[in-house]
Amino acid sequence: MNLSFEENPMVWVVVQTVDGVEQFVGQHSADLDIMFIPFFKDKEEAQQGLSLIRRAKGSRYEVQAVHIQDLAEDAAQHGFLLFQTDADGQVLDKIDPHTIA
C-alpha cells in the first residue's frame, strides 16, 4: 500500500450532494465489472482528479477530507472497493474495505 493509514488516517474523496444529501462518489469499471470509490492522498490530487469523475446532471460535487475508517465502513456496507488514485486517474492501489473497516 502506498499510503500509511496509521501515520495519516485522512484521505480525500469526491462527495456528491443531491437534494441536500451527501454521499461518496463511486465509479463503475466496465472492464473489471466492479464498483469502487476513488480516493486521494492529498487535496491537490483530489482537486485535479475531480475533473475525471463521471457526474450526474443536477448534482453538486466537491472534494472533502474523510477518515479512512469511515470511508471503508461505507464502502463495505454498499459493496464498493477502494481505489487509491492519483491526479491523472491512475490506480495506485486497490483495497478491499473489509481489511480496513
mmCIF file with all atom_site columns, N, CA and C in Angstrom, residues 37-96:
data_model
loop_
_atom_site.group_PDB
_atom_site.id
_atom_site.type_symbol
_atom_site.label_atom_id
_atom_site.label_alt_id
_atom_site.label_comp_id
_atom_site.label_asym_id
_atom_site.label_entity_id
_atom_site.label_seq_id
_atom_site.pdbx_PDB_ins_code
_atom_site.Cartn_x
_atom_site.Cartn_y
_atom_site.Cartn_z
_atom_site.occupancy
_atom_site.B_iso_or_equiv
_atom_site.pdbx_formal_charge
_atom_site.auth_seq_id
_atom_site.auth_comp_id
_atom_site.auth_asym_id
_atom_site.auth_atom_id
_atom_site.pdbx_PDB_model_num
ATOM 1   N N  . ILE A 1 37 ? -14.761 3.272  -5.053  1.00 0.00 ? 37 ILE A N  1
ATOM 2   C CA . ILE A 1 37 ? -14.715 4.679  -4.661  1.00 0.00 ? 37 ILE A CA 1
ATOM 3   C C  . ILE A 1 37 ? -13.263 5.121  -4.781  1.00 0.00 ? 37 ILE A C  1
ATOM 4   N N  . PRO A 1 38 ? -12.989 6.072  -5.675  1.00 0.00 ? 38 PRO A N  1
ATOM 5   C CA . PRO A 1 38 ? -11.617 6.574  -5.770  1.00 0.00 ? 38 PRO A CA 1
ATOM 6   C C  . PRO A 1 38 ? -11.321 7.500  -4.596  1.00 0.00 ? 38 PRO A C  1
ATOM 7   N N  . PHE A 1 39 ? -10.093 7.414  -4.072  1.00 0.00 ? 39 PHE A N  1
ATOM 8   C CA . PHE A 1 39 ? -9.672  8.346  -3.028  1.00 0.00 ? 39 PHE A CA 1
ATOM 9   C C  . PHE A 1 39 ? -8.245  8.781  -3.310  1.00 0.00 ? 39 PHE A C  1
ATOM 10  N N  . PHE A 1 40 ? -7.861  9.891  -2.712  1.00 0.00 ? 40 PHE A N  1
ATOM 11  C CA . PHE A 1 40 ? -6.584  10.530 -2.992  1.00 0.00 ? 40 PHE A CA 1
ATOM 12  C C  . PHE A 1 40 ? -5.854  10.808 -1.687  1.00 0.00 ? 40 PHE A C  1
ATOM 13  N N  . LYS A 1 41 ? -4.527  10.871 -1.750  1.00 0.00 ? 41 LYS A N  1
ATOM 14  C CA . LYS A 1 41 ? -3.748  11.098 -0.531  1.00 0.00 ? 41 LYS A CA 1
ATOM 15  C C  . LYS A 1 41 ? -3.707  12.561 -0.123  1.00 0.00 ? 41 LYS A C  1
ATOM 16  N N  . ASP A 1 42 ? -3.913  13.485 -1.077  1.00 0.00 ? 42 ASP A N  1
ATOM 17  C CA . ASP A 1 42 ? -3.918  14.896 -0.694  1.00 0.00 ? 42 ASP A CA 1
ATOM 18  C C  . ASP A 1 42 ? -4.944  15.687 -1.497  1.00 0.00 ? 42 ASP A C  1
ATOM 19  N N  . LYS A 1 43 ? -5.233  16.861 -0.999  1.00 0.00 ? 43 LYS A N  1
ATOM 20  C CA . LYS A 1 43 ? -6.293  17.696 -1.560  1.00 0.00 ? 43 LYS A CA 1
ATOM 21  C C  . LYS A 1 43 ? -5.997  18.120 -2.995  1.00 0.00 ? 43 LYS A C  1
ATOM 22  N N  . GLU A 1 44 ? -4.756  18.453 -3.289  1.00 0.00 ? 44 GLU A N  1
ATOM 23  C CA . GLU A 1 44 ? -4.407  18.912 -4.627  1.00 0.00 ? 44 GLU A CA 1
ATOM 24  C C  . GLU A 1 44 ? -4.666  17.824 -5.664  1.00 0.00 ? 44 GLU A C  1
ATOM 25  N N  . GLU A 1 45 ? -4.266  16.591 -5.347  1.00 0.00 ? 45 GLU A N  1
ATOM 26  C CA . GLU A 1 45 ? -4.527  15.481 -6.265  1.00 0.00 ? 45 GLU A CA 1
ATOM 27  C C  . GLU A 1 45 ? -6.023  15.265 -6.435  1.00 0.00 ? 45 GLU A C  1
ATOM 28  N N  . ALA A 1 46 ? -6.760  15.366 -5.356  1.00 0.00 ? 46 ALA A N  1
ATOM 29  C CA . ALA A 1 46 ? -8.206  15.176 -5.420  1.00 0.00 ? 46 ALA A CA 1
ATOM 30  C C  . ALA A 1 46 ? -8.862  16.253 -6.284  1.00 0.00 ? 46 ALA A C  1
ATOM 31  N N  . GLN A 1 47 ? -8.416  17.495 -6.138  1.00 0.00 ? 47 GLN A N  1
ATOM 32  C CA . GLN A 1 47 ? -8.975  18.585 -6.951  1.00 0.00 ? 47 GLN A CA 1
ATOM 33  C C  . GLN A 1 47 ? -8.714  18.331 -8.431  1.00 0.00 ? 47 GLN A C  1
ATOM 34  N N  . GLN A 1 48 ? -7.515  17.860 -8.761  1.00 0.00 ? 48 GLN A N  1
ATOM 35  C CA . GLN A 1 48 ? -7.195  17.560 -10.157 1.00 0.00 ? 48 GLN A CA 1
ATOM 36  C C  . GLN A 1 48 ? -7.984  16.348 -10.643 1.00 0.00 ? 48 GLN A C  1
ATOM 37  N N  . GLY A 1 49 ? -8.118  15.343 -9.783  1.00 0.00 ? 49 GLY A N  1
ATOM 38  C CA . GLY A 1 49 ? -8.853  14.135 -10.138 1.00 0.00 ? 49 GLY A CA 1
ATOM 39  C C  . GLY A 1 49 ? -10.347 14.352 -10.273 1.00 0.00 ? 49 GLY A C  1
ATOM 40  N N  . LEU A 1 50 ? -10.860 15.395 -9.668  1.00 0.00 ? 50 LEU A N  1
ATOM 41  C CA . LEU A 1 50 ? -12.293 15.711 -9.741  1.00 0.00 ? 50 LEU A CA 1
ATOM 42  C C  . LEU A 1 50 ? -12.767 15.827 -11.183 1.00 0.00 ? 50 LEU A C  1
ATOM 43  N N  . SER A 1 51 ? -11.918 16.354 -12.050 1.00 0.00 ? 51 SER A N  1
ATOM 44  C CA . SER A 1 51 ? -12.317 16.527 -13.452 1.00 0.00 ? 51 SER A CA 1
ATOM 45  C C  . SER A 1 51 ? -12.489 15.197 -14.179 1.00 0.00 ? 51 SER A C  1
ATOM 46  N N  . LEU A 1 52 ? -11.968 14.109 -13.626 1.00 0.00 ? 52 LEU A N  1
ATOM 47  C CA . LEU A 1 52 ? -12.059 12.800 -14.264 1.00 0.00 ? 52 LEU A CA 1
ATOM 48  C C  . LEU A 1 52 ? -13.279 11.998 -13.810 1.00 0.00 ? 52 LEU A C  1
ATOM 49  N N  . ILE A 1 53 ? -13.970 12.486 -12.790 1.00 0.00 ? 53 ILE A N  1
ATOM 50  C CA . ILE A 1 53 ? -15.104 11.779 -12.210 1.00 0.00 ? 53 ILE A CA 1
ATOM 51  C C  . ILE A 1 53 ? -16.340 11.947 -13.091 1.00 0.00 ? 53 ILE A C  1
ATOM 52  N N  . ARG A 1 54 ? -17.027 10.821 -13.359 1.00 0.00 ? 54 ARG A N  1
ATOM 53  C CA . ARG A 1 54 ? -18.302 10.905 -14.082 1.00 0.00 ? 54 ARG A CA 1
ATOM 54  C C  . ARG A 1 54 ? -19.330 11.570 -13.170 1.00 0.00 ? 54 ARG A C  1
ATOM 55  N N  . ARG A 1 55 ? -20.076 12.491 -13.750 1.00 0.00 ? 55 ARG A N  1
ATOM 56  C CA . ARG A 1 55 ? -21.006 13.273 -12.930 1.00 0.00 ? 55 ARG A CA 1
ATOM 57  C C  . ARG A 1 55 ? -22.439 13.154 -13.438 1.00 0.00 ? 55 ARG A C  1
ATOM 58  N N  . ALA A 1 56 ? -23.370 13.293 -12.494 1.00 0.00 ? 56 ALA A N  1
ATOM 59  C CA . ALA A 1 56 ? -24.786 13.306 -12.820 1.00 0.00 ? 56 ALA A CA 1
ATOM 60  C C  . ALA A 1 56 ? -25.252 14.759 -12.884 1.00 0.00 ? 56 ALA A C  1
ATOM 61  N N  . LYS A 1 57 ? -26.041 15.074 -13.885 1.00 0.00 ? 57 LYS A N  1
ATOM 62  C CA . LYS A 1 57 ? -26.554 16.427 -14.035 1.00 0.00 ? 57 LYS A CA 1
ATOM 63  C C  . LYS A 1 57 ? -27.433 16.784 -12.835 1.00 0.00 ? 57 LYS A C  1
ATOM 64  N N  . GLY A 1 58 ? -27.286 18.013 -12.369 1.00 0.00 ? 58 GLY A N  1
ATOM 65  C CA . GLY A 1 58 ? -28.097 18.481 -11.257 1.00 0.00 ? 58 GLY A CA 1
ATOM 66  C C  . GLY A 1 58 ? -27.515 18.204 -9.883  1.00 0.00 ? 58 GLY A C  1
ATOM 67  N N  . SER A 1 59 ? -26.354 17.590 -9.829  1.00 0.00 ? 59 SER A N  1
ATOM 68  C CA . SER A 1 59 ? -25.699 17.309 -8.559  1.00 0.00 ? 59 SER A CA 1
ATOM 69  C C  . SER A 1 59 ? -24.526 18.257 -8.360  1.00 0.00 ? 59 SER A C  1
ATOM 70  N N  . ARG A 1 60 ? -24.190 18.507 -7.102  1.00 0.00 ? 60 ARG A N  1
ATOM 71  C CA . ARG A 1 60 ? -23.022 19.315 -6.767  1.00 0.00 ? 60 ARG A CA 1
ATOM 72  C C  . ARG A 1 60 ? -21.910 18.378 -6.319  1.00 0.00 ? 60 ARG A C  1
ATOM 73  N N  . TYR A 1 61 ? -20.693 18.671 -6.740  1.00 0.00 ? 61 TYR A N  1
ATOM 74  C CA . TYR A 1 61 ? -19.546 17.830 -6.402  1.00 0.00 ? 61 TYR A CA 1
ATOM 75  C C  . TYR A 1 61 ? -18.486 18.678 -5.742  1.00 0.00 ? 61 TYR A C  1
ATOM 76  N N  . GLU A 1 62 ? -17.860 18.112 -4.706  1.00 0.00 ? 62 GLU A N  1
ATOM 77  C CA . GLU A 1 62 ? -16.755 18.804 -4.053  1.00 0.00 ? 62 GLU A CA 1
ATOM 78  C C  . GLU A 1 62 ? -15.817 17.776 -3.430  1.00 0.00 ? 62 GLU A C  1
ATOM 79  N N  . VAL A 1 63 ? -14.609 18.224 -3.181  1.00 0.00 ? 63 VAL A N  1
ATOM 80  C CA . VAL A 1 63 ? -13.595 17.392 -2.565  1.00 0.00 ? 63 VAL A CA 1
ATOM 81  C C  . VAL A 1 63 ? -13.645 17.614 -1.055  1.00 0.00 ? 63 VAL A C  1
ATOM 82  N N  . GLN A 1 64 ? -13.634 16.512 -0.295  1.00 0.00 ? 64 GLN A N  1
ATOM 83  C CA . GLN A 1 64 ? -13.665 16.602 1.160   1.00 0.00 ? 64 GLN A CA 1
ATOM 84  C C  . GLN A 1 64 ? -12.678 15.613 1.764   1.00 0.00 ? 64 GLN A C  1
ATOM 85  N N  . ALA A 1 65 ? -12.146 15.977 2.919   1.00 0.00 ? 65 ALA A N  1
ATOM 86  C CA . ALA A 1 65 ? -11.302 15.060 3.684   1.00 0.00 ? 65 ALA A CA 1
ATOM 87  C C  . ALA A 1 65 ? -12.215 14.148 4.500   1.00 0.00 ? 65 ALA A C  1
ATOM 88  N N  . VAL A 1 66 ? -11.794 12.897 4.619   1.00 0.00 ? 66 VAL A N  1
ATOM 89  C CA . VAL A 1 66 ? -12.578 11.930 5.382   1.00 0.00 ? 66 VAL A CA 1
ATOM 90  C C  . VAL A 1 66 ? -11.605 10.950 6.048   1.00 0.00 ? 66 VAL A C  1
ATOM 91  N N  . HIS A 1 67 ? -11.990 10.460 7.176   1.00 0.00 ? 67 HIS A N  1
ATOM 92  C CA . HIS A 1 67 ? -11.192 9.451  7.880   1.00 0.00 ? 67 HIS A CA 1
ATOM 93  C C  . HIS A 1 67 ? -11.311 8.145  7.092   1.00 0.00 ? 67 HIS A C  1
ATOM 94  N N  . ILE A 1 68 ? -10.204 7.498  6.816   1.00 0.00 ? 68 ILE A N  1
ATOM 95  C CA . ILE A 1 68 ? -10.201 6.271  6.014   1.00 0.00 ? 68 ILE A CA 1
ATOM 96  C C  . ILE A 1 68 ? -11.117 5.207  6.608   1.00 0.00 ? 68 ILE A C  1
ATOM 97  N N  . GLN A 1 69 ? -11.231 5.164  7.921   1.00 0.00 ? 69 GLN A N  1
ATOM 98  C CA . GLN A 1 69 ? -12.099 4.183  8.577   1.00 0.00 ? 69 GLN A CA 1
ATOM 99  C C  . GLN A 1 69 ? -13.563 4.414  8.195   1.00 0.00 ? 69 GLN A C  1
ATOM 100 N N  . ASP A 1 70 ? -14.001 5.666  8.190   1.00 0.00 ? 70 ASP A N  1
ATOM 101 C CA . ASP A 1 70 ? -15.379 5.986  7.815   1.00 0.00 ? 70 ASP A CA 1
ATOM 102 C C  . ASP A 1 70 ? -15.641 5.644  6.350   1.00 0.00 ? 70 ASP A C  1
ATOM 103 N N  . LEU A 1 71 ? -14.677 5.954  5.495   1.00 0.00 ? 71 LEU A N  1
ATOM 104 C CA . LEU A 1 71 ? -14.811 5.646  4.074   1.00 0.00 ? 71 LEU A CA 1
ATOM 105 C C  . LEU A 1 71 ? -14.889 4.139  3.863   1.00 0.00 ? 71 LEU A C  1
ATOM 106 N N  . ALA A 1 72 ? -14.034 3.399  4.540   1.00 0.00 ? 72 ALA A N  1
ATOM 107 C CA . ALA A 1 72 ? -14.013 1.937  4.395   1.00 0.00 ? 72 ALA A CA 1
ATOM 108 C C  . ALA A 1 72 ? -15.322 1.310  4.880   1.00 0.00 ? 72 ALA A C  1
ATOM 109 N N  . GLU A 1 73 ? -15.847 1.786  5.992   1.00 0.00 ? 73 GLU A N  1
ATOM 110 C CA . GLU A 1 73 ? -17.108 1.252  6.511   1.00 0.00 ? 73 GLU A CA 1
ATOM 111 C C  . GLU A 1 73 ? -18.244 1.481  5.532   1.00 0.00 ? 73 GLU A C  1
ATOM 112 N N  . ASP A 1 74 ? -18.316 2.678  4.960   1.00 0.00 ? 74 ASP A N  1
ATOM 113 C CA . ASP A 1 74 ? -19.367 2.991  3.998   1.00 0.00 ? 74 ASP A CA 1
ATOM 114 C C  . ASP A 1 74 ? -19.200 2.157  2.721   1.00 0.00 ? 74 ASP A C  1
ATOM 115 N N  . ALA A 1 75 ? -17.973 2.044  2.242   1.00 0.00 ? 75 ALA A N  1
ATOM 116 C CA . ALA A 1 75 ? -17.709 1.265  1.031   1.00 0.00 ? 75 ALA A CA 1
ATOM 117 C C  . ALA A 1 75 ? -18.091 -0.197 1.241   1.00 0.00 ? 75 ALA A C  1
ATOM 118 N N  . ALA A 1 76 ? -17.705 -0.772 2.368   1.00 0.00 ? 76 ALA A N  1
ATOM 119 C CA . ALA A 1 76 ? -18.023 -2.173 2.658   1.00 0.00 ? 76 ALA A CA 1
ATOM 120 C C  . ALA A 1 76 ? -19.530 -2.389 2.739   1.00 0.00 ? 76 ALA A C  1
ATOM 121 N N  . GLN A 1 77 ? -20.216 -1.458 3.374   1.00 0.00 ? 77 GLN A N  1
ATOM 122 C CA . GLN A 1 77 ? -21.668 -1.571 3.534   1.00 0.00 ? 77 GLN A CA 1
ATOM 123 C C  . GLN A 1 77 ? -22.395 -1.541 2.194   1.00 0.00 ? 77 GLN A C  1
ATOM 124 N N  . HIS A 1 78 ? -21.857 -0.812 1.224   1.00 0.00 ? 78 HIS A N  1
ATOM 125 C CA . HIS A 1 78 ? -22.526 -0.647 -0.063  1.00 0.00 ? 78 HIS A CA 1
ATOM 126 C C  . HIS A 1 78 ? -21.896 -1.454 -1.195  1.00 0.00 ? 78 HIS A C  1
ATOM 127 N N  . GLY A 1 79 ? -20.944 -2.316 -0.878  1.00 0.00 ? 79 GLY A N  1
ATOM 128 C CA . GLY A 1 79 ? -20.374 -3.213 -1.878  1.00 0.00 ? 79 GLY A CA 1
ATOM 129 C C  . GLY A 1 79 ? -19.354 -2.596 -2.820  1.00 0.00 ? 79 GLY A C  1
ATOM 130 N N  . PHE A 1 80 ? -18.627 -1.584 -2.353  1.00 0.00 ? 80 PHE A N  1
ATOM 131 C CA . PHE A 1 80 ? -17.610 -0.928 -3.168  1.00 0.00 ? 80 PHE A CA 1
ATOM 132 C C  . PHE A 1 80 ? -16.213 -1.326 -2.707  1.00 0.00 ? 80 PHE A C  1
ATOM 133 N N  . LEU A 1 81 ? -15.272 -1.338 -3.631  1.00 0.00 ? 81 LEU A N  1
ATOM 134 C CA . LEU A 1 81 ? -13.858 -1.421 -3.305  1.00 0.00 ? 81 LEU A CA 1
ATOM 135 C C  . LEU A 1 81 ? -13.339 0.001  -3.170  1.00 0.00 ? 81 LEU A C  1
ATOM 136 N N  . LEU A 1 82 ? -12.143 0.162  -2.663  1.00 0.00 ? 82 LEU A N  1
ATOM 137 C CA . LEU A 1 82 ? -11.489 1.472  -2.584  1.00 0.00 ? 82 LEU A CA 1
ATOM 138 C C  . LEU A 1 82 ? -10.281 1.453  -3.508  1.00 0.00 ? 82 LEU A C  1
ATOM 139 N N  . PHE A 1 83 ? -10.173 2.470  -4.354  1.00 0.00 ? 83 PHE A N  1
ATOM 140 C CA . PHE A 1 83 ? -9.022  2.599  -5.239  1.00 0.00 ? 83 PHE A CA 1
ATOM 141 C C  . PHE A 1 83 ? -8.277  3.875  -4.886  1.00 0.00 ? 83 PHE A C  1
ATOM 142 N N  . GLN A 1 84 ? -7.035  3.731  -4.422  1.00 0.00 ? 84 GLN A N  1
ATOM 143 C CA . GLN A 1 84 ? -6.194  4.907  -4.238  1.00 0.00 ? 84 GLN A CA 1
ATOM 144 C C  . GLN A 1 84 ? -5.782  5.345  -5.638  1.00 0.00 ? 84 GLN A C  1
ATOM 145 N N  . THR A 1 85 ? -6.051  6.595  -5.946  1.00 0.00 ? 85 THR A N  1
ATOM 146 C CA . THR A 1 85 ? -5.885  7.112  -7.295  1.00 0.00 ? 85 THR A CA 1
ATOM 147 C C  . THR A 1 85 ? -5.012  8.352  -7.266  1.00 0.00 ? 85 THR A C  1
ATOM 148 N N  . ASP A 1 86 ? -4.274  8.574  -8.350  1.00 0.00 ? 86 ASP A N  1
ATOM 149 C CA . ASP A 1 86 ? -3.501  9.813  -8.427  1.00 0.00 ? 86 ASP A CA 1
ATOM 150 C C  . ASP A 1 86 ? -4.282  10.857 -9.226  1.00 0.00 ? 86 ASP A C  1
ATOM 151 N N  . ALA A 1 87 ? -3.712  12.025 -9.379  1.00 0.00 ? 87 ALA A N  1
ATOM 152 C CA . ALA A 1 87 ? -4.397  13.144 -10.032 1.00 0.00 ? 87 ALA A CA 1
ATOM 153 C C  . ALA A 1 87 ? -4.740  12.864 -11.491 1.00 0.00 ? 87 ALA A C  1
ATOM 154 N N  . ASP A 1 88 ? -4.021  11.925 -12.115 1.00 0.00 ? 88 ASP A N  1
ATOM 155 C CA . ASP A 1 88 ? -4.263  11.580 -13.520 1.00 0.00 ? 88 ASP A CA 1
ATOM 156 C C  . ASP A 1 88 ? -5.233  10.417 -13.683 1.00 0.00 ? 88 ASP A C  1
ATOM 157 N N  . GLY A 1 89 ? -5.764  9.916  -12.582 1.00 0.00 ? 89 GLY A N  1
ATOM 158 C CA . GLY A 1 89 ? -6.718  8.820  -12.638 1.00 0.00 ? 89 GLY A CA 1
ATOM 159 C C  . GLY A 1 89 ? -6.087  7.443  -12.637 1.00 0.00 ? 89 GLY A C  1
ATOM 160 N N  . GLN A 1 90 ? -4.774  7.380  -12.460 1.00 0.00 ? 90 GLN A N  1
ATOM 161 C CA . GLN A 1 90 ? -4.094  6.084  -12.404 1.00 0.00 ? 90 GLN A CA 1
ATOM 162 C C  . GLN A 1 90 ? -4.334  5.438  -11.039 1.00 0.00 ? 90 GLN A C  1
ATOM 163 N N  . VAL A 1 91 ? -4.689  4.176  -11.053 1.00 0.00 ? 91 VAL A N  1
ATOM 164 C CA . VAL A 1 91 ? -4.931  3.451  -9.810  1.00 0.00 ? 91 VAL A CA 1
ATOM 165 C C  . VAL A 1 91 ? -3.597  3.030  -9.216  1.00 0.00 ? 91 VAL A C  1
ATOM 166 N N  . LEU A 1 92 ? -3.331  3.493  -7.990  1.00 0.00 ? 92 LEU A N  1
ATOM 167 C CA . LEU A 1 92 ? -2.090  3.171  -7.292  1.00 0.00 ? 92 LEU A CA 1
ATOM 168 C C  . LEU A 1 92 ? -2.235  1.939  -6.417  1.00 0.00 ? 92 LEU A C  1
ATOM 169 N N  . ASP A 1 93 ? -3.443  1.718  -5.911  1.00 0.00 ? 93 ASP A N  1
ATOM 170 C CA . ASP A 1 93 ? -3.679  0.596  -5.021  1.00 0.00 ? 93 ASP A CA 1
ATOM 171 C C  . ASP A 1 93 ? -5.170  0.264  -5.021  1.00 0.00 ? 93 ASP A C  1
ATOM 172 N N  . LYS A 1 94 ? -5.483  -1.022 -5.022  1.00 0.00 ? 94 LYS A N  1
ATOM 173 C CA . LYS A 1 94 ? -6.864  -1.493 -4.906  1.00 0.00 ? 94 LYS A CA 1
ATOM 174 C C  . LYS A 1 94 ? -6.999  -2.118 -3.522  1.00 0.00 ? 94 LYS A C  1
ATOM 175 N N  . ILE A 1 95 ? -7.993  -1.648 -2.769  1.00 0.00 ? 95 ILE A N  1
ATOM 176 C CA . ILE A 1 95 ? -8.116  -2.057 -1.369  1.00 0.00 ? 95 ILE A CA 1
ATOM 177 C C  . ILE A 1 95 ? -9.512  -2.614 -1.110  1.00 0.00 ? 95 ILE A C  1
ATOM 178 N N  . ASP A 1 96 ? -9.552  -3.778 -0.496  1.00 0.00 ? 96 ASP A N  1
ATOM 179 C CA . ASP A 1 96 ? -10.804 -4.327 -0.004  1.00 0.00 ? 96 ASP A CA 1
ATOM 180 C C  . ASP A 1 96 ? -11.133 -3.578 1.276   1.00 0.00 ? 96 ASP A C  1
#
